[in-house]
Amino acid sequence: MTTTSPSLPLERAAPPAPPRARGSLLLGHARQIQRDTITALAGLSAKAPEGIVGFRIGPSPAIAVSTPDTVREVLIERAEDYARGRRQTRALTPLMGQGLLVSEGPVHARQRRIILPHLSPRQVPKYADTVVAEAERYIAEWKTPQEVDLVAEMNSMTMDIVTQLLFSSSSRDNQALARAITEAFEWEMHALTSVLGLPLWVPTARNRRARENIATIRAWISRFIEERRSAGPDTSSVDLLGDLMSTRYEDGSAMSDSLLLDEALTAWGASQETSADAQAWTLYLLGTHPDVRERLHQEIEDTVGRRTVRHEDLADLPYCMQVFKEAMRLFPPASMIPRQAVRDTTLGGYAVKKGTMVFVNAYSLHRRPEVFEDPEAFDPGRFERSRERALPKGAYLPFGTGGNVCPGSHLALMEGHLLTAVLAQRLTVELLPGQRIRPHLMVNLRPDPGVRARVCLKD
Ligand code: HEM
């Protein structure tokens, strides 16, 4: 007689924890991350051949991912397992309300559907003349030759540009408003990065000031909305605010005033500093690579000469775009895209526990030697059309990917292309010697402690 043993359900082995970087017993890698976030996270990713590494920030488990596959898993394939971190939401809500950087789920999807068409490749060329005019006006006000900090200058220039693109107005003549904006963005930065990250209702002096600033800014934008309404429908489409006021949901209804305000402030916050940092890095890299600068100047000389740059010129300025894209490869303004696991899940075959913070490390992704040969070298040739097309999917992500991919990417690329051309056309920029400039990550990646340069208007 033969006997068969009762069949047992096959037990699947639980996925293992991701390879762990050893940190201090109590704090994990908190101290290193607090001191120098980008170096700490890049260092962790460099020791992770599979592009996934686990570590702790104090008691909280965290993971950094830095290969095209692991990044795509977090941002696309298993995106529903991750949300924005609680800290990000808490820090951004006071200024940006329920705008796209805060909202999730159906509200987020509905807002993206209505906003994205206004930032499409067909729509953004209408903003080109404004970008060029603002840049030229800004440059013309310099008494040159002059020594400047390029980081501060690019911040002011992009602030002027973004307020024109959004509201057809400038904050620079209104000192109280300009100060409120700077301080409010600084408060947000502090809330996102400080160890304590106290919520706005805690009555500290810093929080009280932030509440006043936020009220000032929101009142200013509300006034714009009211003025537009009373001026009638003709004023729509002159700027992004006009577009958002005139757009309609599928059911024919318009965006509420409160959401209009939230989305305008979100676009402002999401675009101004990212664009400024991208441009500052571009100038810095051009300053340290005379061969690239020479070729760029030649392209502009041959194509545009001394006349004002127009959108139609961009197709004939391919090297200019390659320079901007390569600068964002080496120094992506949004270097770390944060997420938090909302349930137990897996990543690259490893277990991820609910609550784990996940950092999509674009800085290290853009330096994968198997994708980018000699990754530390500044080589705009990598973005020649055929070479760019040959890049693996998800290898270059300055604007993220998936359901939260930057809706302003076409505008940002056009603005970067135009500004790179205008600045090279109108100025000679010479970096001052003896500077030690390092990437520093607060929310965005900026050159620290700034980039001192001698600028001179060309005749
Ligand atoms: C060089 C300039 C820029 C860079 C590097 C950049 C980068 C990014 C990245 C990486 C994300 C994805 C964040 C995530 O997945 O959590 C993002 C989101 C976003 N960006 Fe940009 N951005 C730039 C310019 C702009 C501009 C010009 C606008 C608008 C006019 C804009 C509006 C937004 C908004 C609203 C989001 C949130 C999208 C969502 O969560 O649905 N950005 N940006």
Coordinates of C-alpha atoms and ligand atoms in Angstrom, one line a residue:
M1 CA 0.0 0.0 0.0
T2 CA 1.3 3.4 -0.9
T3 CA 0.6 6.4 1.3
T4 CA 0.8 10.0 0.2
S5 CA 1.5 12.7 2.7
P6 CA -1.3 15.3 3.0
S7 CA -0.4 18.3 0.8
L8 CA 0.5 21.3 2.7
P9 CA -0.1 24.8 1.3
L10 CA 3.2 26.1 0.0
E11 CA 4.5 28.7 2.3
R12 CA 6.2 31.6 0.6
A13 CA 9.3 32.9 2.2
A14 CA 8.8 36.4 3.5
P15 CA 10.9 38.9 1.4
P16 CA 14.1 39.9 3.2
A17 CA 14.8 43.4 4.5
P18 CA 16.8 45.6 2.1
P19 CA 20.6 45.7 2.6
R20 CA 21.2 47.9 5.6
A21 CA 23.9 50.6 6.0
R22 CA 25.2 50.4 9.6
G23 CA 24.8 53.7 11.4
S24 CA 25.0 54.8 15.0
L25 CA 23.1 52.6 17.5
L26 CA 20.8 55.4 18.7
L27 CA 20.6 57.9 15.8
G28 CA 21.2 55.7 12.8
H29 CA 22.3 58.2 10.1
A30 CA 20.4 61.2 11.5
R31 CA 23.4 63.2 12.3
Q32 CA 25.1 62.8 8.9
I33 CA 21.8 63.6 7.1
Q34 CA 21.2 66.7 9.2
R35 CA 24.8 67.9 8.7
D36 CA 25.0 67.4 4.9
T37 CA 22.0 65.6 3.4
I38 CA 23.2 65.2 -0.1
T39 CA 26.7 63.8 0.8
A40 CA 25.1 61.5 3.3
L41 CA 22.5 60.1 1.0
A42 CA 24.8 59.9 -2.0
G43 CA 27.3 58.1 0.2
L44 CA 24.7 55.6 1.2
S45 CA 23.5 55.0 -2.4
A46 CA 27.1 54.6 -3.6
K47 CA 27.5 51.6 -1.4
A48 CA 24.3 50.0 -2.8
P49 CA 25.1 48.1 -6.0
E50 CA 21.5 47.1 -6.5
G51 CA 20.4 50.8 -6.0
I52 CA 18.5 50.2 -2.8
V53 CA 19.8 50.7 0.7
G54 CA 18.1 50.8 4.1
F55 CA 19.1 53.0 7.0
R56 CA 17.6 54.8 10.0
I57 CA 17.0 58.4 10.8
G58 CA 16.8 58.2 14.5
P59 CA 14.2 55.5 15.2
S60 CA 12.5 55.9 11.8
P61 CA 13.3 53.4 9.1
A62 CA 14.3 54.8 5.7
I63 CA 15.3 53.6 2.2
A64 CA 17.1 55.4 -0.6
V65 CA 16.7 54.2 -4.2
S66 CA 18.9 55.2 -7.1
T67 CA 18.5 52.9 -10.2
P68 CA 16.0 53.4 -13.0
D69 CA 14.2 50.2 -12.0
T70 CA 13.8 50.9 -8.3
V71 CA 12.9 54.5 -8.9
R72 CA 10.2 53.5 -11.4
E73 CA 8.9 51.0 -8.9
V74 CA 8.4 53.6 -6.3
L75 CA 7.0 56.4 -8.5
I76 CA 5.1 54.4 -11.1
E77 CA 4.6 50.6 -10.6
R78 CA 3.8 50.6 -6.9
A79 CA 3.0 54.3 -6.6
E80 CA -0.2 53.5 -4.7
D81 CA 1.9 52.0 -1.9
Y82 CA 3.5 55.4 -1.3
A83 CA 2.3 58.8 -0.4
R84 CA 4.1 62.1 0.3
G85 CA 5.5 62.2 3.7
R86 CA 3.5 63.6 6.6
R87 CA 6.1 66.2 7.3
Q88 CA 6.0 67.5 3.7
T89 CA 2.2 67.8 3.9
R90 CA 2.4 69.6 7.2
A91 CA 5.0 72.0 6.1
L92 CA 3.4 72.9 2.7
T93 CA -0.3 73.1 3.7
P94 CA -0.2 76.5 5.5
L95 CA 1.1 78.3 2.3
M96 CA -0.2 76.0 -0.4
G97 CA -3.4 74.8 1.1
Q98 CA -4.8 71.9 -1.1
G99 CA -2.7 72.7 -4.1
L100 CA -1.0 70.0 -6.2
L101 CA 2.0 69.6 -3.9
V102 CA -0.3 68.6 -1.0
S103 CA -3.5 67.0 -2.4
E104 CA -3.8 63.3 -3.1
G105 CA -6.3 60.9 -4.5
P106 CA -9.3 62.1 -6.5
V107 CA -8.9 65.8 -5.6
H108 CA -5.3 65.6 -6.9
A109 CA -6.2 63.7 -10.1
R110 CA -9.1 66.2 -10.9
Q111 CA -6.8 69.2 -10.4
R112 CA -4.1 67.7 -12.6
R113 CA -6.6 67.1 -15.3
I114 CA -7.7 70.7 -15.3
I115 CA -4.2 72.3 -14.9
L116 CA -2.0 70.2 -17.1
P117 CA -3.4 71.4 -20.5
H118 CA -2.4 74.9 -19.6
L119 CA 1.2 73.9 -19.2
S120 CA 1.4 71.7 -22.3
P121 CA 4.1 72.1 -25.1
R122 CA 1.4 73.8 -27.2
Q123 CA 0.6 76.4 -24.5
V124 CA 4.0 77.3 -23.0
P125 CA 5.5 79.1 -26.1
K126 CA 3.1 82.0 -25.4
Y127 CA 5.2 82.7 -22.3
A128 CA 8.5 82.9 -24.1
D129 CA 8.5 86.7 -24.8
T130 CA 7.8 87.4 -21.1
V131 CA 10.7 85.3 -20.0
V132 CA 13.1 87.0 -22.4
A133 CA 11.8 90.5 -21.7
E134 CA 12.1 90.1 -17.9
A135 CA 15.6 88.6 -18.2
E136 CA 16.7 91.4 -20.4
R137 CA 15.2 94.1 -18.2
Y138 CA 16.9 92.5 -15.1
I139 CA 20.3 92.3 -16.8
A140 CA 20.0 95.9 -18.1
E141 CA 19.6 97.2 -14.6
W142 CA 23.1 95.9 -13.6
K143 CA 25.8 98.5 -13.4
T144 CA 28.6 96.4 -14.8
P145 CA 31.3 95.3 -14.4
Q146 CA 30.1 94.2 -11.1
E147 CA 30.8 91.4 -8.6
V148 CA 27.7 89.4 -7.7
D149 CA 26.5 86.2 -6.1
L150 CA 24.9 84.3 -9.1
V151 CA 22.7 82.3 -6.7
A152 CA 21.1 85.4 -5.2
E153 CA 20.8 87.1 -8.7
M154 CA 19.1 84.0 -10.3
N155 CA 16.7 84.0 -7.4
S156 CA 15.7 87.6 -7.9
M157 CA 15.5 87.2 -11.7
T158 CA 13.3 84.1 -11.6
M159 CA 11.1 85.7 -8.9
D160 CA 10.5 88.6 -11.4
I161 CA 9.8 86.1 -14.2
V162 CA 7.4 83.9 -12.2
T163 CA 5.3 86.7 -10.9
Q164 CA 4.9 88.0 -14.5
L165 CA 4.0 84.5 -15.8
L166 CA 1.5 83.9 -13.0
F167 CA 0.0 87.3 -12.4
S168 CA 1.3 89.7 -15.1
S169 CA 2.6 91.7 -12.1
S170 CA 5.8 92.2 -10.2
S171 CA 6.4 91.9 -6.4
R172 CA 9.5 94.0 -6.6
D173 CA 7.8 97.4 -6.2
N174 CA 5.9 96.2 -3.2
Q175 CA 8.6 95.8 -0.5
A176 CA 6.4 94.4 2.2
L177 CA 5.1 91.7 -0.2
A178 CA 8.6 90.9 -1.5
R179 CA 9.7 90.4 2.1
A180 CA 6.7 88.4 3.0
I181 CA 7.3 86.0 0.1
T182 CA 11.0 85.5 0.9
E183 CA 10.3 84.9 4.6
A184 CA 7.3 82.6 3.9
F185 CA 9.4 80.4 1.6
E186 CA 12.2 80.4 4.2
W187 CA 9.8 79.3 6.9
E188 CA 8.6 76.5 4.6
M189 CA 12.1 75.4 4.0
H190 CA 12.8 75.4 7.8
A191 CA 9.6 73.4 8.4
L192 CA 10.6 70.8 5.9
T193 CA 14.2 70.4 7.1
S194 CA 14.5 71.2 10.8
V195 CA 14.7 68.4 13.3
L196 CA 11.7 69.5 15.3
G197 CA 9.6 70.9 12.5
L198 CA 7.0 72.5 14.8
P199 CA 3.6 72.9 13.2
L200 CA 2.3 76.4 12.5
W201 CA -0.1 76.6 15.4
V202 CA 2.7 76.4 18.0
P203 CA 3.0 80.0 19.1
T204 CA 6.8 80.6 18.4
A205 CA 8.0 84.0 17.2
R206 CA 8.9 82.4 13.9
N207 CA 5.5 80.8 13.4
R208 CA 3.7 84.1 14.3
R209 CA 5.7 85.9 11.7
A210 CA 5.0 83.1 9.2
R211 CA 1.2 83.4 9.8
E212 CA 1.4 87.2 9.1
N213 CA 3.4 86.6 5.9
I214 CA 1.1 83.9 4.6
A215 CA -1.9 86.2 5.3
T216 CA -0.2 89.1 3.4
I217 CA 0.6 86.9 0.3
R218 CA -2.8 85.3 0.2
A219 CA -4.5 88.7 0.5
W220 CA -2.4 90.0 -2.4
I221 CA -3.4 87.1 -4.7
S222 CA -7.0 87.3 -3.6
R223 CA -7.0 90.9 -4.7
F224 CA -5.8 89.9 -8.2
I225 CA -8.5 87.3 -8.5
E226 CA -11.2 89.9 -7.6
E227 CA -9.7 92.5 -9.9
R228 CA -9.7 90.0 -12.8
R229 CA -13.3 89.0 -12.1
S230 CA -14.5 92.6 -12.2
A231 CA -12.5 93.3 -15.3
G232 CA -14.4 90.7 -17.2
P233 CA -13.5 87.7 -19.4
D234 CA -11.1 89.5 -21.7
T235 CA -8.2 89.3 -19.2
S236 CA -8.1 85.5 -19.2
S237 CA -5.2 83.8 -20.9
V238 CA -2.8 86.6 -20.4
D239 CA -1.1 84.7 -17.6
L240 CA -1.4 81.4 -15.8
L241 CA -3.8 82.8 -13.2
G242 CA -6.1 84.0 -16.1
D243 CA -5.9 80.5 -17.6
L244 CA -6.8 78.8 -14.3
M245 CA -9.7 81.2 -13.8
S246 CA -11.2 80.5 -17.2
T247 CA -10.8 76.8 -17.2
R248 CA -13.7 74.4 -16.4
Y249 CA -14.1 70.9 -14.9
E250 CA -15.8 68.2 -16.9
D251 CA -19.1 69.2 -15.3
G252 CA -18.7 72.8 -16.5
S253 CA -18.0 74.3 -13.1
A254 CA -15.0 76.7 -12.4
M255 CA -12.2 76.3 -9.8
S256 CA -13.2 77.7 -6.4
D257 CA -11.4 80.9 -5.3
S258 CA -9.7 79.0 -2.5
L259 CA -8.3 76.4 -4.8
L260 CA -7.3 79.0 -7.3
L261 CA -5.2 80.7 -4.6
D262 CA -3.8 77.3 -3.5
E263 CA -2.7 76.3 -7.0
A264 CA -1.3 79.7 -7.9
L265 CA 0.8 79.6 -4.7
T266 CA 1.8 76.0 -5.4
A267 CA 3.0 76.9 -8.9
W268 CA 4.9 79.8 -7.5
G269 CA 6.6 77.8 -4.8
A270 CA 7.3 74.8 -7.0
S271 CA 8.8 76.8 -9.9
Q272 CA 10.7 79.8 -8.5
E273 CA 13.6 78.3 -6.6
T274 CA 13.9 75.1 -8.7
S275 CA 14.4 77.4 -11.8
A276 CA 16.8 79.7 -10.0
D277 CA 19.0 76.8 -8.8
A278 CA 19.0 75.1 -12.2
Q279 CA 20.2 78.4 -13.8
A280 CA 22.8 79.1 -11.1
W281 CA 24.3 75.6 -11.6
T282 CA 24.3 76.2 -15.4
L283 CA 26.3 79.4 -15.0
Y284 CA 28.6 77.8 -12.5
L285 CA 29.4 74.9 -14.9
L286 CA 29.8 77.2 -17.8
G287 CA 32.2 79.3 -15.7
T288 CA 34.3 76.2 -14.9
H289 CA 34.3 74.8 -18.5
P290 CA 35.6 77.4 -21.0
D291 CA 35.4 74.9 -23.9
V292 CA 31.7 74.4 -23.4
R293 CA 31.1 78.1 -22.9
E294 CA 33.0 78.9 -26.1
R295 CA 30.9 76.4 -28.2
L296 CA 27.7 77.8 -26.6
H297 CA 28.6 81.4 -27.4
Q298 CA 29.5 80.4 -31.0
E299 CA 26.1 78.8 -31.5
I300 CA 24.3 81.9 -30.2
E301 CA 26.5 84.2 -32.3
D302 CA 25.8 82.1 -35.4
T303 CA 22.0 81.8 -34.8
V304 CA 20.8 84.9 -33.1
G305 CA 23.6 87.4 -33.1
R306 CA 22.7 90.5 -31.0
R307 CA 19.0 90.6 -31.6
T308 CA 16.4 89.6 -29.0
V309 CA 16.1 85.8 -28.6
R310 CA 12.6 84.5 -29.7
H311 CA 10.9 81.2 -29.2
E312 CA 11.4 80.3 -32.9
D313 CA 15.2 80.4 -32.3
L314 CA 15.1 77.6 -29.8
A315 CA 15.1 74.8 -32.5
D316 CA 18.3 76.3 -33.8
L317 CA 20.0 76.4 -30.4
P318 CA 20.3 72.7 -29.6
Y319 CA 23.6 72.9 -27.8
C320 CA 22.1 75.5 -25.5
M321 CA 19.4 73.0 -24.4
Q322 CA 22.0 70.3 -24.0
V323 CA 24.0 72.5 -21.6
F324 CA 20.9 73.1 -19.5
K325 CA 19.9 69.5 -19.4
E326 CA 23.4 68.3 -18.5
A327 CA 23.6 70.9 -15.7
M328 CA 20.3 69.4 -14.3
R329 CA 21.8 65.9 -14.6
L330 CA 24.8 66.8 -12.4
F331 CA 22.8 69.0 -10.1
P332 CA 19.1 68.2 -10.3
P333 CA 17.3 70.9 -8.3
A334 CA 14.8 68.3 -6.9
S335 CA 17.6 65.8 -5.9
M336 CA 15.6 63.9 -3.4
I337 CA 11.9 63.1 -4.0
P338 CA 10.5 62.0 -0.6
R339 CA 7.8 59.4 -0.2
Q340 CA 6.4 57.3 2.8
A341 CA 5.1 53.7 2.6
V342 CA 1.4 53.7 3.4
R343 CA 1.3 49.9 3.8
D344 CA 3.7 47.0 4.0
T345 CA 5.0 46.4 0.5
T346 CA 8.1 45.2 -1.4
L347 CA 10.7 47.1 -3.4
G348 CA 13.3 45.4 -5.6
G349 CA 12.1 42.2 -4.0
Y350 CA 12.9 43.5 -0.5
A351 CA 10.4 44.1 2.3
V352 CA 9.3 47.6 3.0
K353 CA 7.4 48.2 6.2
K354 CA 4.5 50.7 6.4
G355 CA 5.7 54.1 7.6
T356 CA 9.2 53.7 6.0
M357 CA 10.5 56.9 4.4
V358 CA 11.7 56.4 0.9
F359 CA 14.0 58.8 -0.8
V360 CA 14.1 58.8 -4.6
N361 CA 17.7 59.8 -5.0
A362 CA 17.9 61.6 -8.4
Y363 CA 21.4 62.9 -7.6
S364 CA 22.9 59.4 -7.5
L365 CA 20.5 58.1 -10.2
H366 CA 22.1 60.7 -12.6
R367 CA 25.5 59.4 -11.7
R368 CA 25.1 55.7 -12.4
P369 CA 28.3 54.8 -14.2
E370 CA 26.6 52.0 -16.2
V371 CA 24.3 54.6 -17.8
F372 CA 26.5 57.8 -17.8
E373 CA 30.1 57.1 -18.8
D374 CA 32.5 59.2 -16.7
P375 CA 29.5 60.4 -14.7
E376 CA 31.2 63.3 -12.9
A377 CA 32.2 65.0 -16.1
F378 CA 30.2 67.9 -17.5
D379 CA 29.5 66.8 -21.0
P380 CA 26.5 68.3 -22.8
G381 CA 27.2 65.9 -25.7
R382 CA 25.3 63.3 -23.7
F383 CA 22.1 65.1 -24.6
E384 CA 22.6 65.1 -28.4
R385 CA 19.4 63.8 -29.8
S386 CA 20.4 60.3 -30.6
R387 CA 22.4 59.8 -27.4
E388 CA 19.5 61.2 -25.3
R389 CA 17.1 58.8 -27.0
A390 CA 19.3 55.9 -26.2
L391 CA 19.2 56.5 -22.4
P392 CA 17.4 53.8 -20.5
K393 CA 13.8 54.6 -19.4
G394 CA 13.9 56.4 -16.0
A395 CA 17.6 57.1 -16.0
Y396 CA 17.3 60.9 -16.2
L397 CA 14.5 62.3 -14.0
P398 CA 15.0 66.0 -13.1
F399 CA 11.2 66.4 -13.2
G400 CA 10.3 63.1 -11.5
T401 CA 7.9 60.6 -13.2
G402 CA 4.6 58.9 -12.7
G403 CA 1.4 60.5 -11.2
N404 CA 3.2 63.4 -9.7
V405 CA 5.6 64.2 -12.5
C406 CA 6.2 67.9 -12.7
P407 CA 3.4 69.6 -14.6
G408 CA 5.6 72.6 -15.2
S409 CA 8.4 70.6 -17.0
H410 CA 7.7 72.0 -20.5
L411 CA 7.7 75.6 -19.1
A412 CA 10.8 74.9 -17.0
L413 CA 12.7 73.5 -20.0
M414 CA 11.7 76.4 -22.2
E415 CA 12.6 78.9 -19.6
G416 CA 16.0 77.3 -18.9
H417 CA 16.7 77.1 -22.7
L418 CA 15.8 80.8 -23.1
L419 CA 17.7 82.0 -20.1
T420 CA 20.8 80.0 -20.9
A421 CA 20.8 81.7 -24.3
V422 CA 20.0 85.3 -23.1
L423 CA 22.6 85.2 -20.3
A424 CA 25.3 83.9 -22.6
Q425 CA 24.3 86.4 -25.3
R426 CA 24.3 89.5 -23.1
L427 CA 26.9 88.8 -20.4
T428 CA 30.4 87.7 -19.8
V429 CA 30.6 85.8 -16.5
E430 CA 33.9 85.2 -14.8
L431 CA 34.0 83.2 -11.6
L432 CA 36.1 84.7 -8.8
P433 CA 39.1 82.5 -8.0
G434 CA 39.5 80.6 -4.7
Q435 CA 35.9 79.5 -4.2
R436 CA 35.0 76.2 -2.7
I437 CA 31.4 75.5 -4.0
R438 CA 29.5 72.4 -2.9
P439 CA 26.0 71.2 -3.5
H440 CA 23.8 71.8 -0.5
L441 CA 20.3 70.2 -0.2
M442 CA 17.7 72.1 1.7
V443 CA 14.5 71.4 -0.3
N444 CA 16.3 72.0 -3.6
L445 CA 19.9 71.5 -4.4
R446 CA 21.8 74.8 -4.5
P447 CA 25.4 75.9 -4.8
D448 CA 26.8 76.6 -1.4
P449 CA 27.8 79.2 -0.1
G450 CA 26.9 80.9 -3.4
V451 CA 28.8 81.5 -6.6
R452 CA 30.7 84.8 -6.7
A453 CA 31.3 86.1 -10.2
R454 CA 32.3 89.2 -12.0
V455 CA 29.7 90.0 -14.6
C456 CA 30.0 92.4 -17.5
L457 CA 27.5 93.4 -20.1
K458 CA 28.6 92.8 -23.6
D459 CA 28.4 95.9 -25.9
Ligands
HEM1 C1 13.8 73.6 -13.3 C2 12.6 73.7 -12.8 C3 11.8 72.6 -12.1 C4 12.2 71.4 -11.6 C5 13.6 70.8 -11.6 C6 11.0 70.7 -11.1 C7 11.0 69.5 -10.5 C8 9.9 68.8 -10.1 C9 9.8 67.5 -9.6 C10 11.0 66.5 -9.5 C11 8.5 67.2 -9.2 C12 8.0 65.9 -8.7 C13 7.8 65.8 -7.2 C14 7.2 64.5 -6.7 O1 7.1 63.5 -7.4 O2 6.9 64.6 -5.5 C15 7.8 68.5 -9.4 C16 6.4 68.6 -9.1 C17 5.7 69.8 -9.3 N1 6.2 70.9 -10.0 FE1 8.0 71.2 -10.8 N2 9.9 71.6 -11.3 C18 10.4 72.7 -12.0 C19 9.6 73.7 -12.4 C20 8.2 73.8 -12.3 C21 7.4 74.9 -12.8 C22 7.8 75.9 -13.8 C23 6.1 74.6 -12.4 C24 4.8 75.4 -12.6 C25 4.6 76.4 -13.3 C26 6.2 73.5 -11.5 C27 5.1 73.0 -10.8 C28 5.1 71.8 -10.1 C29 4.0 71.2 -9.4 C30 2.6 71.9 -9.2 C31 4.4 70.0 -8.9 C32 3.5 69.0 -8.0 C33 2.9 68.0 -9.0 C34 2.1 66.9 -8.3 O3 2.4 66.5 -7.2 O4 1.1 66.5 -8.9 N3 7.4 73.0 -11.5 N4 8.6 69.4 -10.0

